[in-house]
Coordinates of C-alpha atoms in Angstrom, one line a residue:
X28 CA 3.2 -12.4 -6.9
X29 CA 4.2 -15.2 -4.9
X30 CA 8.0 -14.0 -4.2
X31 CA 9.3 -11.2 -2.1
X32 CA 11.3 -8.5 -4.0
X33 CA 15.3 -8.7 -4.4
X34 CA 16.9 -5.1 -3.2
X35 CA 20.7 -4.2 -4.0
X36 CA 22.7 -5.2 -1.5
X37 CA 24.0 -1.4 -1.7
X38 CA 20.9 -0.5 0.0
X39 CA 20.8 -2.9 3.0
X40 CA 20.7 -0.9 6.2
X41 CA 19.6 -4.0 8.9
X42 CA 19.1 -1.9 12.0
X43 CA 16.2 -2.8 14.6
X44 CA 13.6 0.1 15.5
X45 CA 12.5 0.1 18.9
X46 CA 8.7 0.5 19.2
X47 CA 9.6 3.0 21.8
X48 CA 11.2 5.5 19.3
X49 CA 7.9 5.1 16.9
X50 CA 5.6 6.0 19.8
X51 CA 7.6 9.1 21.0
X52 CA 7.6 10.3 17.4
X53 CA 3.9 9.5 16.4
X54 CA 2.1 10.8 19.7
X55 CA 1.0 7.0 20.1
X56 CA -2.2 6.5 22.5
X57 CA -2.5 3.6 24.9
X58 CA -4.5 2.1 22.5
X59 CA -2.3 2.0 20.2
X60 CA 0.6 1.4 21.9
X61 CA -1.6 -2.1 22.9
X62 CA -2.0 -2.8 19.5
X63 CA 1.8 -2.4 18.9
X64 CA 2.3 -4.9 22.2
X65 CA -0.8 -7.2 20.4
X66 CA 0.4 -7.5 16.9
X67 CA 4.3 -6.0 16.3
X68 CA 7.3 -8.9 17.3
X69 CA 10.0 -6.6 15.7
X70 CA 10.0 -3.5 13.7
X71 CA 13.4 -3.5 11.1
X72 CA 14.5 -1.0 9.1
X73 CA 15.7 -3.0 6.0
X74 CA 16.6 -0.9 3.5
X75 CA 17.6 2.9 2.3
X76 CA 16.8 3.3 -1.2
X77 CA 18.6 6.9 -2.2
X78 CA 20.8 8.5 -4.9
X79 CA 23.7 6.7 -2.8
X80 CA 22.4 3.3 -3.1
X81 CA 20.7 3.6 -6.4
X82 CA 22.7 5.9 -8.3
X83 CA 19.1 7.8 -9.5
X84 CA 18.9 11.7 -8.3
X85 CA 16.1 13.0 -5.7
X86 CA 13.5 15.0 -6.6
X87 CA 11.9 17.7 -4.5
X88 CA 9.2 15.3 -3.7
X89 CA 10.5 11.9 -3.3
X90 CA 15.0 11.8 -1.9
X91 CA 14.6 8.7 -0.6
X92 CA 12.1 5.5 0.2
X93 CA 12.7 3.6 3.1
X94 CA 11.7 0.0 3.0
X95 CA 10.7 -1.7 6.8
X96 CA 10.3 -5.0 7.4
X97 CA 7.6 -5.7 10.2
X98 CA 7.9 -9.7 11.5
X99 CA 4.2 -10.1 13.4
X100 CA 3.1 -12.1 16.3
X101 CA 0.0 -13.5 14.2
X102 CA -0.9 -13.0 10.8
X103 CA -2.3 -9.3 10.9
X104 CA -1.9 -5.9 11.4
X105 CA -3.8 -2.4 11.7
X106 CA -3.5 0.2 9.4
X107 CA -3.1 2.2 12.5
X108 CA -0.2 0.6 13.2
X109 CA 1.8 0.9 9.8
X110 CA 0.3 4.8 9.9
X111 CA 2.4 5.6 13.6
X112 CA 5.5 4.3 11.9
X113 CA 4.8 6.2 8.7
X114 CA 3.9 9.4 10.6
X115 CA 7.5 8.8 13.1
X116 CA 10.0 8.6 9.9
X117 CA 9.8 11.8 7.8
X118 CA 10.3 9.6 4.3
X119 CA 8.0 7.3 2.4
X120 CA 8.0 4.2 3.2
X121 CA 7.4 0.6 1.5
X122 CA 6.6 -2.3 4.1
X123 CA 7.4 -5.6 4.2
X124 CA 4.8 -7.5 6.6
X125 CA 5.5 -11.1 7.4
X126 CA 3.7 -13.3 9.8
X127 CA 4.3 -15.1 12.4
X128 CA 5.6 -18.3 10.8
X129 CA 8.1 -15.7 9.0
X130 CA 7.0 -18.2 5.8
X131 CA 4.8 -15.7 4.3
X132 CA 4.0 -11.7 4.2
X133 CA 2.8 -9.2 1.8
X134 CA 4.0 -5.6 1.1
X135 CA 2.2 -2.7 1.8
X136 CA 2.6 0.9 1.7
X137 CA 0.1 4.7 1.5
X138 CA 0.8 7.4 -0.9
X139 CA 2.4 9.9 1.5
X140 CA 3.3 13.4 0.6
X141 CA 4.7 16.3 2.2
X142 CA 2.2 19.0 3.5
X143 CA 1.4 21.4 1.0
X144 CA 0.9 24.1 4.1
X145 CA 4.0 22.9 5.8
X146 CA 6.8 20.8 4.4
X147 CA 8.0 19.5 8.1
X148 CA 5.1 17.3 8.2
X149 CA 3.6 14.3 6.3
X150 CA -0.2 13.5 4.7
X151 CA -0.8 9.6 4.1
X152 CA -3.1 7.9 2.2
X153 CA -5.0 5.1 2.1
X154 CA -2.8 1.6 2.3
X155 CA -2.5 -0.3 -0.6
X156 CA -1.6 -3.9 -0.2
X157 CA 0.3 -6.3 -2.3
X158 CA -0.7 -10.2 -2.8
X159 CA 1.1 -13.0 -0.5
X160 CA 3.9 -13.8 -1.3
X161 CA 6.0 -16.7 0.2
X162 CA 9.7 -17.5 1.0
X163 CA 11.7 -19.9 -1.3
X164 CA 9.3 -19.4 -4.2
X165 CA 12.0 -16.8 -6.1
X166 CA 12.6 -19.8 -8.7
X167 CA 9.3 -19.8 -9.7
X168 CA 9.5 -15.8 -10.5
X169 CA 11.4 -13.8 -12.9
X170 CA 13.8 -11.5 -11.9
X171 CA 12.2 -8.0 -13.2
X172 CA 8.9 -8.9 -10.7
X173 CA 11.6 -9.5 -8.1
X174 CA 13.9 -6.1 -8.8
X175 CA 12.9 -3.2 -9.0
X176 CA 11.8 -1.1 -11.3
X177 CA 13.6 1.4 -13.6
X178 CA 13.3 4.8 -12.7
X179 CA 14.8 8.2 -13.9
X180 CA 14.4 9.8 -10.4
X181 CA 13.3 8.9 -6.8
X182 CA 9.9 10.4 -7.6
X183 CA 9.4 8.1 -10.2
X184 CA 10.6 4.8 -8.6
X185 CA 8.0 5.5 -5.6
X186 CA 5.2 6.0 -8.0
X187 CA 6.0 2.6 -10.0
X188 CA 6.6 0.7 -6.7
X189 CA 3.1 2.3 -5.5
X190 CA 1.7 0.8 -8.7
X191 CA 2.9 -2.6 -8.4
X192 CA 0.5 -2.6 -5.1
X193 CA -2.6 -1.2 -6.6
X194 CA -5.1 -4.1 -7.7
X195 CA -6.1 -2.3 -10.7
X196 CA -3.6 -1.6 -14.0
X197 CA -2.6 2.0 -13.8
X198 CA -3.6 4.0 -16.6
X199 CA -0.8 5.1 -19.0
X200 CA -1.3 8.9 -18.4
X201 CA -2.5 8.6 -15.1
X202 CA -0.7 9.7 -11.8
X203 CA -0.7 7.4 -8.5
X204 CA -2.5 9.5 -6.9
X205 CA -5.4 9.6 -9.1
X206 CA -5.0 6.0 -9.9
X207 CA -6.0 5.6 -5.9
X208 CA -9.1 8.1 -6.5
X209 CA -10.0 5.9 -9.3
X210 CA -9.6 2.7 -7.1
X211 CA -12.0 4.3 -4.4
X212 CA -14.5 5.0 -6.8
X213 CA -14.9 1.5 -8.3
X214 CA -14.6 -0.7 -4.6
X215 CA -17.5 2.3 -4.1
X216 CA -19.6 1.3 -7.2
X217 CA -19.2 -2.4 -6.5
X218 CA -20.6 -1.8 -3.2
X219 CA -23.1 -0.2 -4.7
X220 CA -23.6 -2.8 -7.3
X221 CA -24.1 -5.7 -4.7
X222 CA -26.9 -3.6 -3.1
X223 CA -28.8 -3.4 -5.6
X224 CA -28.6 -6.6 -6.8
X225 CA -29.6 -7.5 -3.3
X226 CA -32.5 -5.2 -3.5
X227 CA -33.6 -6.6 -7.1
X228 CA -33.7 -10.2 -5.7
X229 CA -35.9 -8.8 -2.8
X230 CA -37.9 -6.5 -5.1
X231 CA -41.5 -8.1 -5.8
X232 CA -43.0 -5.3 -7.4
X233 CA -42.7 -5.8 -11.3
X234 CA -42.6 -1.9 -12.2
X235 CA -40.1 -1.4 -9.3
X236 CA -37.8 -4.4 -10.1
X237 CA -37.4 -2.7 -14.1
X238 CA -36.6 0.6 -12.2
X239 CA -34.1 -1.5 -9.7
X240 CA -32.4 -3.2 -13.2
X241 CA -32.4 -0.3 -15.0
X242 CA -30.5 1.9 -12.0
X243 CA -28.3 -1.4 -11.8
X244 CA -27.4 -1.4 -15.7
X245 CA -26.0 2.2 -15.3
X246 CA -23.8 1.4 -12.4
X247 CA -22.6 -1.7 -14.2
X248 CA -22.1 0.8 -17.2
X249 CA -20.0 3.5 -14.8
X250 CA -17.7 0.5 -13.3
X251 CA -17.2 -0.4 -17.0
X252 CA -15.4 3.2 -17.5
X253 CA -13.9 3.2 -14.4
X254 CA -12.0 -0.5 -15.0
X255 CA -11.1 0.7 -18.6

């Protein structure tokens, strides 16, 4: 992508969030209140996107999405950071990070769920992170990358937005949240992969260096699957 996303104007909501109100809500530590100080210029809450704004129904899981946008002081932020302001609003939510230059940013968001043992509190995930994209680039993208996607419910609109972040297609059958599993176990196996080729290159031992190459043909062989 190289655009950011076009939201309906139905769903603009425009109203500045103090960092204050994120750290009473999050149990912030000094630590991370510095890094908040270090990296956060202005916290905005953008968008609503709801049955109201979107004319789609709720689901149990998913009523609305909220989308933030999160203008830095330099080019980079903490997944600490985007966690304290996920934990502080009681919704899921789909950030918008620009930099400093306000030029560029990228979108980012976790799959966050309620808590199966209690409902009044959140679980997130792992963040997934979208390419840069740039401002005054929209004529060089088409409209559908731009909108959003087409959804029969809430539920479904998070999990296609959620896709749209992950750097691996999503499976037809497969759900977001074991697409993310899936996406774990192949930056794992890669890993994995670039040791041993490491080790091979070191390996002077002839019998040892077929073992090494063997081992390394059946990772290669289980990333294969995995990317599939």
């Amino acid at each position: 992508m190289n655009s950011p996303w076009i939201f309906p104007d139905k769903a603009k909501f425009g109203r500045v969030v103090p960092k204050n109100k994120i750290y009473e809500h999050s149990a912030a530590s000094a630590g991370l209140k510095s890094l908040f100080v270090e990296q956060v210029e202005q916290i905005l809450w953008a968008y609503k996107l709801s049955p109201n704004t979107l004319n789609i129904p709720q689901t149990s899981e998913v009523n609305e999405i909220q989308v933030f946008s999160v203008k830095l002081k330099g080019d980079s932020i903490d997944d600490s950071v985007l966690k304290a302001i996920d934990l502080a609003i009681p919704f899921p939510i789909l950030f918008e990070v620009w930099g400093a230059s306000g030029e560029q940013g990228h979108y980012a968001a976790c799959y966050k769920r309620k808590a199966e043992n209690d409902q009044a509190k959140w679980v997130c995930g792992r963040y997934l992170f979208s390419e840069t994209f740039y401002l005054g680039n929209a004529s060089t993208v088409t409209s559908e990358v731009l909108g959003l996607p087409t959804a029969i419910d809430m539920a479904e609109l998070y999990q296609k937005l959620l896709a749209r972040l992950l750097p691996i297609p999503k499976r037809t059958a497969e759900s977001i949240e074991e697409a993310i599993e899936r996406l774990v176990a192949i930056q794992a196996l890669e890993k994995q992969i670039s040791q041993y080729k490491k080790k091979v290159h070191a390996e002077k031992q002839f019998n040892r260096k077929v073992e090494l190459n063997k081992q390394l043909k059946n990772l290669k062989c289980e990333l294969e699957e995995l990317l599939a």
